[in-house]
Short mmCIF file of C-alpha atoms and ligand atoms in Angstrom, two decimals:
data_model
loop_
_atom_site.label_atom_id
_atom_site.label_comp_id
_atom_site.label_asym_id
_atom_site.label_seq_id
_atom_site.Cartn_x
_atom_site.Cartn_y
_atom_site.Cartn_z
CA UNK A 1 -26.72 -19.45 -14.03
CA UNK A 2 -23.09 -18.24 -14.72
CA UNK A 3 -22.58 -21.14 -16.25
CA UNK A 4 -25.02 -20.34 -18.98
CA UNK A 5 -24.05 -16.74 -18.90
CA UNK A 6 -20.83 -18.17 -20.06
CA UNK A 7 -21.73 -20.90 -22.23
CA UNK A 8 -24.81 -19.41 -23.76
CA UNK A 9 -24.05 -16.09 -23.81
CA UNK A 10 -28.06 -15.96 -22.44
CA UNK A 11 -29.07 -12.97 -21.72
CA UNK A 12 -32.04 -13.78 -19.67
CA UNK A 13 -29.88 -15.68 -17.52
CA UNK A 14 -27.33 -12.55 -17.03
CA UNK A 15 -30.51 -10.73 -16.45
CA UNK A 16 -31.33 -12.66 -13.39
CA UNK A 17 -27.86 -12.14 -12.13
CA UNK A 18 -28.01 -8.53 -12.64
CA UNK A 19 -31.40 -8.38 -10.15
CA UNK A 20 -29.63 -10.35 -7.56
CA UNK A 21 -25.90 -8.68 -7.39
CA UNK A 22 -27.15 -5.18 -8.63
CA UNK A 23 -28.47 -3.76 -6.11
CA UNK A 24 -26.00 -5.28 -3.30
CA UNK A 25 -22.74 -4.27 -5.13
CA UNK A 26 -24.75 -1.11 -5.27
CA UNK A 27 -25.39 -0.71 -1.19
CA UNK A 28 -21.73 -2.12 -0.98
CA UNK A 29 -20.40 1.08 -2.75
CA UNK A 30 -22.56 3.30 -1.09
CA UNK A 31 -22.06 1.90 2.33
CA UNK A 32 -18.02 2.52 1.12
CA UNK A 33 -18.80 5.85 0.65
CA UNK A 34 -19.62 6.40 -2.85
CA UNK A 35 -22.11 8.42 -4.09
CA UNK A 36 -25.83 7.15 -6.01
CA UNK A 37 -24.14 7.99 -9.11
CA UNK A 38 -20.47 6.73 -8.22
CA UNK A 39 -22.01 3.64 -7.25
CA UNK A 40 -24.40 3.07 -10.34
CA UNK A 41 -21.53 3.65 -12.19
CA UNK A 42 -19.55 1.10 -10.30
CA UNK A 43 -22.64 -1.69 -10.57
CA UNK A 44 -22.50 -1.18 -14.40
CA UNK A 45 -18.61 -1.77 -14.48
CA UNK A 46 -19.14 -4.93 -11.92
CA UNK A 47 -21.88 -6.08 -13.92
CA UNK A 48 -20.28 -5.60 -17.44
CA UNK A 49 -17.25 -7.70 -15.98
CA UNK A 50 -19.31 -10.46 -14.49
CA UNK A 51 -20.74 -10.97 -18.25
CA UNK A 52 -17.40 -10.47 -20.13
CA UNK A 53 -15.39 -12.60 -17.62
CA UNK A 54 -18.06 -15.19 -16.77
CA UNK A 55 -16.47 -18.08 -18.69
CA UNK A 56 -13.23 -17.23 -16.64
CA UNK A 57 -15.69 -18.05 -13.33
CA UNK A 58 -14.21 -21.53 -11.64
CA UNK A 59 -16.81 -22.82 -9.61
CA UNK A 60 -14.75 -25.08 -7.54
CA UNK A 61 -12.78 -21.90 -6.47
CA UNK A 62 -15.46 -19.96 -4.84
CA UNK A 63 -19.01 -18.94 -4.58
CA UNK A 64 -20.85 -16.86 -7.49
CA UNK A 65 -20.97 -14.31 -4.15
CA UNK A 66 -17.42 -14.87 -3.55
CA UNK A 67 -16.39 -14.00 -6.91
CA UNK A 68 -18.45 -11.03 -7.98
CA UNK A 69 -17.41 -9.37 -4.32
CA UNK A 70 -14.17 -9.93 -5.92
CA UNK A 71 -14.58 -8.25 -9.06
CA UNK A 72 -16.79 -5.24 -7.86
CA UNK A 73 -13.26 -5.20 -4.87
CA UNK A 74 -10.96 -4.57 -7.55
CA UNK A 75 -12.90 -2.22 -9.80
CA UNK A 76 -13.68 -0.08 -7.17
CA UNK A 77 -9.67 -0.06 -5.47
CA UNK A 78 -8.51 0.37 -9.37
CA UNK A 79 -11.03 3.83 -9.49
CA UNK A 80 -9.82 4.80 -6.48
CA UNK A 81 -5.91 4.43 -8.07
CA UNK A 82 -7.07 6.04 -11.46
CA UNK A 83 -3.78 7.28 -12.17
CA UNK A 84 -1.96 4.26 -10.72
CA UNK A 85 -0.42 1.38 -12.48
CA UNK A 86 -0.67 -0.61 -9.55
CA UNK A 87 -4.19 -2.43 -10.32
CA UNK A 88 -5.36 -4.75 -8.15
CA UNK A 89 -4.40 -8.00 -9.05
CA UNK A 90 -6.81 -10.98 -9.67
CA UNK A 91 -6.30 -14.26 -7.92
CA UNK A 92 -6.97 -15.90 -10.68
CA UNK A 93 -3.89 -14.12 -12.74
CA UNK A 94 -1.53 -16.45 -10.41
CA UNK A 95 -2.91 -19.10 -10.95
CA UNK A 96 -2.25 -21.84 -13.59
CA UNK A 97 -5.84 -24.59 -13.45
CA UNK A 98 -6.26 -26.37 -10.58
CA UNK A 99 -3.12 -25.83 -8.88
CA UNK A 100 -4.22 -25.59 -5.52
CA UNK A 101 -7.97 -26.55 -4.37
CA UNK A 102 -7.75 -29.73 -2.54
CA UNK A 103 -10.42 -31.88 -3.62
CA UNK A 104 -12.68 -32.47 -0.42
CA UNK A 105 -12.47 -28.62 -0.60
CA UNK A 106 -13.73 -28.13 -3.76
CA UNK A 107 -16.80 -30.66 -3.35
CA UNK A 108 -17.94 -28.50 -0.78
CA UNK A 109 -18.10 -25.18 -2.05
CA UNK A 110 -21.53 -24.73 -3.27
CA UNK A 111 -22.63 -24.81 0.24
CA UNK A 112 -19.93 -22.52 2.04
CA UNK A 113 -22.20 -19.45 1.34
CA UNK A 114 -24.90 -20.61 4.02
CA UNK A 115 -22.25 -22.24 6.12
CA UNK A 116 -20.01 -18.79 6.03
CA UNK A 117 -23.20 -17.28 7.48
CA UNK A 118 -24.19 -19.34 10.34
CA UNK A 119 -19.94 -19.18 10.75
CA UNK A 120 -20.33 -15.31 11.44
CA UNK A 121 -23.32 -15.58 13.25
CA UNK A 122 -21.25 -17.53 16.20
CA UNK A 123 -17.97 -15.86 16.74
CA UNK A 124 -18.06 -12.70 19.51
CA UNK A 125 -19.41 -9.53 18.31
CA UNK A 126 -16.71 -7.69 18.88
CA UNK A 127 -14.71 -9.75 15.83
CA UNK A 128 -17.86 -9.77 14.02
CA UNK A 129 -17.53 -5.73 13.85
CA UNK A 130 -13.93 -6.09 13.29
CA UNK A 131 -15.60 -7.94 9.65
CA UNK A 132 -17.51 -5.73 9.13
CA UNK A 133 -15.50 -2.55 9.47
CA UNK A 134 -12.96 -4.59 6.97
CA UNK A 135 -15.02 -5.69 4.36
CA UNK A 136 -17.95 -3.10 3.90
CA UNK A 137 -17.37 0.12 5.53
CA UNK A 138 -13.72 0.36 3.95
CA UNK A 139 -11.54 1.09 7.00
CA UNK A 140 -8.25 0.20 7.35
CA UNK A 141 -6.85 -1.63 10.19
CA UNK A 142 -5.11 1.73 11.60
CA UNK A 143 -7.89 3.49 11.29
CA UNK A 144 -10.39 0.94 12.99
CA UNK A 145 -7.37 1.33 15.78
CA UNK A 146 -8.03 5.00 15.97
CA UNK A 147 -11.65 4.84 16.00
CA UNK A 148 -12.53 1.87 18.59
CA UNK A 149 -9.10 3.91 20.47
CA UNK A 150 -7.16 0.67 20.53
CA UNK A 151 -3.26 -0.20 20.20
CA UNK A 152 -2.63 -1.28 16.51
CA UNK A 153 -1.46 -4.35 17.98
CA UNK A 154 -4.93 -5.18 20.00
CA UNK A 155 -6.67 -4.91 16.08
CA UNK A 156 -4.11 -7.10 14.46
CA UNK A 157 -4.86 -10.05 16.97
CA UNK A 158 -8.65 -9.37 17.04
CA UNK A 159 -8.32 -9.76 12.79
CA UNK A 160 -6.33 -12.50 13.32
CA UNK A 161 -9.12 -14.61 16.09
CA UNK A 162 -11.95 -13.17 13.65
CA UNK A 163 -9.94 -15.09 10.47
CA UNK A 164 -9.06 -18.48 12.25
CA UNK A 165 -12.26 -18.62 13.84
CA UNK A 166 -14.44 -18.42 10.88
CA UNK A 167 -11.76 -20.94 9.30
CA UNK A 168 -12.28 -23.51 11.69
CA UNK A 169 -16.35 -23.19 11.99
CA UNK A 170 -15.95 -23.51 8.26
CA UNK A 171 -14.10 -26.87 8.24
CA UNK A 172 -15.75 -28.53 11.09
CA UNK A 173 -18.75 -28.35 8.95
CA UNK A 174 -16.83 -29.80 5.98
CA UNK B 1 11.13 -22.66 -4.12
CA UNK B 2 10.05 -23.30 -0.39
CA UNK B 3 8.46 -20.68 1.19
CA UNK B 4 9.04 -20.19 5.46
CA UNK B 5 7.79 -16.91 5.96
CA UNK B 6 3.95 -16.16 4.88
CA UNK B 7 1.65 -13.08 5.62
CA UNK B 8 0.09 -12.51 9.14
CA UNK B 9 -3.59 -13.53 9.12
CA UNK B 10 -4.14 -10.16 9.86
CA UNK B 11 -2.81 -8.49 6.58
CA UNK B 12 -4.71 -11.91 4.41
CA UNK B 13 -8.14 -10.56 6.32
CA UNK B 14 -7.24 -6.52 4.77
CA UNK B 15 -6.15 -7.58 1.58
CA UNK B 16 -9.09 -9.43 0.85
CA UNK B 17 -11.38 -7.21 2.10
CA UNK B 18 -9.41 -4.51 0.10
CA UNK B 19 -8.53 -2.07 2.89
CA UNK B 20 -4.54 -3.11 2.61
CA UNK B 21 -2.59 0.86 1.63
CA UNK B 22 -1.87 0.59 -1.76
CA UNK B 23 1.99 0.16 -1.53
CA UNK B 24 1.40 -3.00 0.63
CA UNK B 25 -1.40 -4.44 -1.25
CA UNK B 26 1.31 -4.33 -3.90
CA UNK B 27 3.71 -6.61 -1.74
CA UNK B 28 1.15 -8.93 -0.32
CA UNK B 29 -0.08 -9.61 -4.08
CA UNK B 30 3.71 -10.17 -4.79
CA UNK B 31 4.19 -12.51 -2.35
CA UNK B 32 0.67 -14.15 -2.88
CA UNK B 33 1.63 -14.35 -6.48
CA UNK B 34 4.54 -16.87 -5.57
CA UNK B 35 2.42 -18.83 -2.87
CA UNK B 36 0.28 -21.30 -3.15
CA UNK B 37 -0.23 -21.82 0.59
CA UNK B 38 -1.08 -17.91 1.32
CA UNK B 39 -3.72 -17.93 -2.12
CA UNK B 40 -5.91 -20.32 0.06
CA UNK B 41 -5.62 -18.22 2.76
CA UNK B 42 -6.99 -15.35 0.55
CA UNK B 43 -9.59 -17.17 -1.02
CA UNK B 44 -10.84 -17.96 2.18
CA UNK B 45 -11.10 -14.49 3.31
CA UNK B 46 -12.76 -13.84 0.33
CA UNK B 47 -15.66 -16.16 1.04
CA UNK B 48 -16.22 -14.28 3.87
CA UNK B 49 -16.37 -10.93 1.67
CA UNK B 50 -18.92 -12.53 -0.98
CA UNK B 51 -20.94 -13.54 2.13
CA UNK B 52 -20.87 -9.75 3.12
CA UNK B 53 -22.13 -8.89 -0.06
CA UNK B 54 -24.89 -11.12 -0.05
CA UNK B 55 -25.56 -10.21 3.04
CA UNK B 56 -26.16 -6.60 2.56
CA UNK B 57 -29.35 -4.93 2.36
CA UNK B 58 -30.82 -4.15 -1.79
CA UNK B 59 -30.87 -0.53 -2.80
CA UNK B 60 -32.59 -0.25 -6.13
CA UNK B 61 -31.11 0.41 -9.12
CA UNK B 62 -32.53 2.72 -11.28
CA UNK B 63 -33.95 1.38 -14.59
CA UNK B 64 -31.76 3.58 -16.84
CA UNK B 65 -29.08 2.11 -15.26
CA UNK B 66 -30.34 -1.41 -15.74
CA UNK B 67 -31.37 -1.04 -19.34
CA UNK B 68 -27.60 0.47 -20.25
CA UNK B 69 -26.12 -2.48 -18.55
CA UNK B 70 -28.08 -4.85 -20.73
CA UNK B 71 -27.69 -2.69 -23.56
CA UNK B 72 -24.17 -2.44 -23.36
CA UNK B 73 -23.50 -6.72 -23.40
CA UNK B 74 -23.12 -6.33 -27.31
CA UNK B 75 -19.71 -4.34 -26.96
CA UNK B 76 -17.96 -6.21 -24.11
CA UNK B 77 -15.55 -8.53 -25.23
CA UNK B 78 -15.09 -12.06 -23.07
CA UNK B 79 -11.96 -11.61 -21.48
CA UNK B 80 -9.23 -13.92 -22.24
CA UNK B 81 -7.21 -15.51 -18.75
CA UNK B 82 -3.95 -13.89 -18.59
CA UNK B 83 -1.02 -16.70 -17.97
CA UNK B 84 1.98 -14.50 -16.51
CA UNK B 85 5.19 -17.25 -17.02
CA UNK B 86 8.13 -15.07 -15.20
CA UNK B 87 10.69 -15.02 -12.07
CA UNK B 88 9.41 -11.63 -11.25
CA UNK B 89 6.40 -11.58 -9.49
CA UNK B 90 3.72 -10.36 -12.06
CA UNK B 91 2.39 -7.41 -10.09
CA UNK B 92 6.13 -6.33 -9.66
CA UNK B 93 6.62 -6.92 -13.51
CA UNK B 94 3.22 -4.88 -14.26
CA UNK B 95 4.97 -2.06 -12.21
CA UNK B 96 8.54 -2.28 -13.68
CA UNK B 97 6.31 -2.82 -17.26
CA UNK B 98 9.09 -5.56 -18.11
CA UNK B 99 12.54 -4.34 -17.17
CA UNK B 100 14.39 -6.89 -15.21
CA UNK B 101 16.00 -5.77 -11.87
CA UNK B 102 19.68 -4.80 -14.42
CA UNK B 103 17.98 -2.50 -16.43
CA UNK B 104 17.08 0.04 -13.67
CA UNK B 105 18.13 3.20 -12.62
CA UNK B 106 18.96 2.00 -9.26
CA UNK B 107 20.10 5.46 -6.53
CA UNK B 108 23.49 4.15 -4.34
CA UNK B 109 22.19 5.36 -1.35
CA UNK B 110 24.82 4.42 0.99
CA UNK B 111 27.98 1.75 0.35
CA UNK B 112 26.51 -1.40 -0.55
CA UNK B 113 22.77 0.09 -0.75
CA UNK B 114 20.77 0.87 -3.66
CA UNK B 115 17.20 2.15 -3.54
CA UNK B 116 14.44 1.52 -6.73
CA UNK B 117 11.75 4.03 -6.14
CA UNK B 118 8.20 2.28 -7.62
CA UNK B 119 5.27 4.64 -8.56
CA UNK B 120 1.90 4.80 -6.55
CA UNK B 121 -1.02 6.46 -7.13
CA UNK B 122 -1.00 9.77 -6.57
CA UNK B 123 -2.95 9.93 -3.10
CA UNK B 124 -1.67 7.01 -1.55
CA UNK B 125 0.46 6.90 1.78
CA UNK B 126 3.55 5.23 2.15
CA UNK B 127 6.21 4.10 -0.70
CA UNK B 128 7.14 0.84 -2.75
CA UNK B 129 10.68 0.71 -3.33
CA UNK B 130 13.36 -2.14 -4.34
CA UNK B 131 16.33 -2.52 -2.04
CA UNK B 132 19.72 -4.05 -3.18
CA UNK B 133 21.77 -4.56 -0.23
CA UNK B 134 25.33 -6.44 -0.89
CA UNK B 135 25.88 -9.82 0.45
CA UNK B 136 27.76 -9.75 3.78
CA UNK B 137 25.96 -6.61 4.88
CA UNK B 138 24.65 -6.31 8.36
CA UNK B 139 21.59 -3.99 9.46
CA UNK B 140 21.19 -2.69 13.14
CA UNK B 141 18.57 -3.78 15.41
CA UNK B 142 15.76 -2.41 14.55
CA UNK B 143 12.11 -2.87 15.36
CA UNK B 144 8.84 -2.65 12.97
CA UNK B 145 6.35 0.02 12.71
CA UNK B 146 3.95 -2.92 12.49
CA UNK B 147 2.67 -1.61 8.70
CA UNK B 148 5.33 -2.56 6.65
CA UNK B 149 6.32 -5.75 4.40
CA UNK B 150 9.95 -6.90 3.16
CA UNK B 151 9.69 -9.39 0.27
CA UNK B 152 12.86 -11.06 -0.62
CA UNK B 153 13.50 -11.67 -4.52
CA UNK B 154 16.69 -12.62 -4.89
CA UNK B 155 19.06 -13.31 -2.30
CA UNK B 156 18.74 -14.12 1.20
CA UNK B 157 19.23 -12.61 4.93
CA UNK B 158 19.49 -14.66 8.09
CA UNK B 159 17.99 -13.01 11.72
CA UNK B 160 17.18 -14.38 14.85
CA UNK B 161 13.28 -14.91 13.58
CA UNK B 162 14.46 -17.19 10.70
CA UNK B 163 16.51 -17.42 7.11
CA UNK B 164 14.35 -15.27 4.70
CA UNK B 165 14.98 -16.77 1.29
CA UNK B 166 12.95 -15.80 -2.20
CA UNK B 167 9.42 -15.86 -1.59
CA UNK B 168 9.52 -15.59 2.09
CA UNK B 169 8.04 -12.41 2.91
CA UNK B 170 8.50 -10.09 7.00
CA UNK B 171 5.32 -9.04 7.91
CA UNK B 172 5.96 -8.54 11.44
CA UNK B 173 4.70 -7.14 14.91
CA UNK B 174 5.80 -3.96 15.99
CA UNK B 175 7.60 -5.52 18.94
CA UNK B 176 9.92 -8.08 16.75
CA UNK B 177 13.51 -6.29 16.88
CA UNK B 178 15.92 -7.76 15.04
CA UNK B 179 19.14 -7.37 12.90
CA UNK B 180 19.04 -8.92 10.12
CA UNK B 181 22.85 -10.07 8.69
CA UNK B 182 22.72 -10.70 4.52
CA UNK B 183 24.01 -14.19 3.43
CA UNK B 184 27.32 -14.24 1.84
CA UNK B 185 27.41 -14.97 -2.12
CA UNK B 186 23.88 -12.75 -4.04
CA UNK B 187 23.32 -9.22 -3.69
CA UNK B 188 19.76 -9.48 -1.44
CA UNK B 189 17.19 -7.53 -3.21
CA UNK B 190 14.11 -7.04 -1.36
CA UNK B 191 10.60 -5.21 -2.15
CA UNK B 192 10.11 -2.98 0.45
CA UNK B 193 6.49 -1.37 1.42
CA UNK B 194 5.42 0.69 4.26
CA UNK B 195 2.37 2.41 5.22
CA UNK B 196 4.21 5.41 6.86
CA UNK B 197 6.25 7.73 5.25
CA UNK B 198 10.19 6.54 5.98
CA UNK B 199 11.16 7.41 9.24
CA UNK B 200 14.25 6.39 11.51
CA UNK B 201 12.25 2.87 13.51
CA UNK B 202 11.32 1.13 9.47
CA UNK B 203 14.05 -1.06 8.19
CA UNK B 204 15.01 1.78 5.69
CA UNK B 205 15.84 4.08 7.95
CA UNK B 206 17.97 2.48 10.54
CA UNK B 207 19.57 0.71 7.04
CA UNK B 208 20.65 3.83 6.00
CA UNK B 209 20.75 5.51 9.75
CA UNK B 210 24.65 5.17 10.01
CA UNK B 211 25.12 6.88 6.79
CA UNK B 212 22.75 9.10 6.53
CA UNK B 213 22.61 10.52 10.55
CA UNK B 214 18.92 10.77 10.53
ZN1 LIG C 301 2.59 -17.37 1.85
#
């Protein structure tokens, strides 16, 4: 679908991505803290990027998901820093082609999505909320300290289970 | 360029999600920028973001909204890849907007140490700065507030946790004390980030503690 978003420039196609990541990158903003109209305004920014940057889109380097969390990540940090010059900077500005996906890797990819899933599904709730916290509500790992009234420390090492626990159920199933 | 010292899977897992303070995002992406190893590690945290988005329950968008998207296609130009080919890391570079480390204004803040103030955004907490320490130097003991990164661009310093060499980055727990001793030969110049505002327990401070009497 990207792939003819990119190569096409087909509209119908981009239209189909738009009803699929819309209204998620929407609830992502909101559930972040931004406002109806904040957010729309953040979808249409996402969204605009997805189409302008979709021949920039390496498969073998993530999920569709993967990347458009990415993009709608960094537009929303970069509002945040309006006055900043300190954008966020995009992976892929490191990186020169194919520098550093192993091949078995990249074979698998199209079917991480599910498998990242069924990944979170089994590790203990209490990293599961540590996720969660992280990647949608927006708190930083201080501030998840404060709240769940925990040693900085305590946080750190729960992030760091949470992370090489969802690694490893990842690459047993590869 | 071999890289030791990499980012704790703890900082990876905020980066990605995007919940890293701004001056340490800036160091992480720094240090990312320069290794391959700790890019993998990202990318992987990432797939668990994308998940998380696809995960999350639809709220509608409303059809003004949707029509101006489509509407607006015509006027957005495909971006072009942008290839950064430097020995500065590119976020660094983006910040210094091209001025290598000689053309700064650099403040002496102490014999042998001089201090490059980067700007943040105008709400964020912490600081960004460059340190140039001179070779031979020695730092007291000091401990880590447990929110603050030390990249090493040029140079290199030597502690009881390792040799930290160009590339290798500190991101260490708050119960590491150390005292680090700069190699003889290159003035070590380090980015510096930390969440809290400078205080006598970050490396800056007890650098400068002997000087300064903070
Ligand atoms: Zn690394």
């Amino acid at each position: 679908m990207l792939f003819r978003v990119a190569s096409e420039r087909d509209r119908a196609a981009f239209a189909v991505i738009f009803d699929h990541f819309a209204p998620r990158v929407k609830s992502f903003m909101m559930r972040k803290g931004a406002s109806a109209e904040v957010a729309e305004d953040l979808v249409q920014e996402t969204m605009i990027a997805v189409w302008s940057k979709a021949a920039l889109y390496v498969p073998e380097r993530g999920a569709a998901s993967t990347w458009v969390f990415t993009i709608a990540r960094n537009l929303r940090i970069d509002r945040l820093r309006r006055e900043s010059s300190a954008h966020f900077t995009d992976l892929e500005d490191f990186d020169a082609p194919s520098d550093d996906v192993p091949g078995d890797e990249a074979l698998n990819r199209s079917q991480e999505d599910s498998q990242v899933a069924r990944a979170l599904a089994q590790i203990p709730p209490e990293q599961r909320e540590l996720l969660i916290l992280s990647y949608v509500e927006d708190v930083p790992q201080s501030m998840i300290a404060e709240r769940l009234n925990l040693p900085l420390g305590t946080v750190k090492s729960r992030m760091r289970l949470a992370y090489r626990r969802m690694r490893k159920l990842l690459e047993v199933v590869n | 360029m071999t890289i030791v010292h990499h980012l704790d899977d703890a900082t990876i897992l905020s980066y990605a999600a995007g919940t890293l303070g701004e001056a340490l995002s800036v160091a992480a992406a720094c240090h990312i920028s320069m290794c391959a190893q700790c890019r993998t590690a990202v990318r992987k945290a990432e797939a668990l973001g994308g998940e998380m988005l696809d995960d999350l329950a639809a709220t509608a968008v409303s059809d003004a909204r949707r029509a101006a998207t489509l509407a607006s296609l015509d006027d957005a130009r495909a971006a072009k890849p942008v290839v950064v080919k430097s020995d500065m890391p590119a976020p660094l570079q983006r910040l210094l907007q091209g001025q290598g480390f000689d053309q700064l204004r650099w403040r002496k803040k102490a014999p042998g140490v001089s201090v490059y103030e980067l700007p943040l955004s105008k709400g964020a907490k912490g600081s960004l700065k460059l340190l140039s320490i001179a070779s031979g130097m020695t730092m007291l003991e000091h401990g880590h507030g447990g929110e603050e990164l030390t990249l090493v661009l040029q140079g290199a310093f030597k502690d009881k946790v390792g040799r930290f060499a160009r590339g290798d980055i500190a991101d260490l727990d708050e119960d590491t004390e150390h005292c680090p001793i700069i190699e003889k030969g290159e003035t070590c110049i380090c980015l510096y980030a930390t969440e809290a505002p400078s205080h006598y327990k970050t490396l800056l401070g007890r650098l400068l503690q002997p000087f300064l009497k903070i």
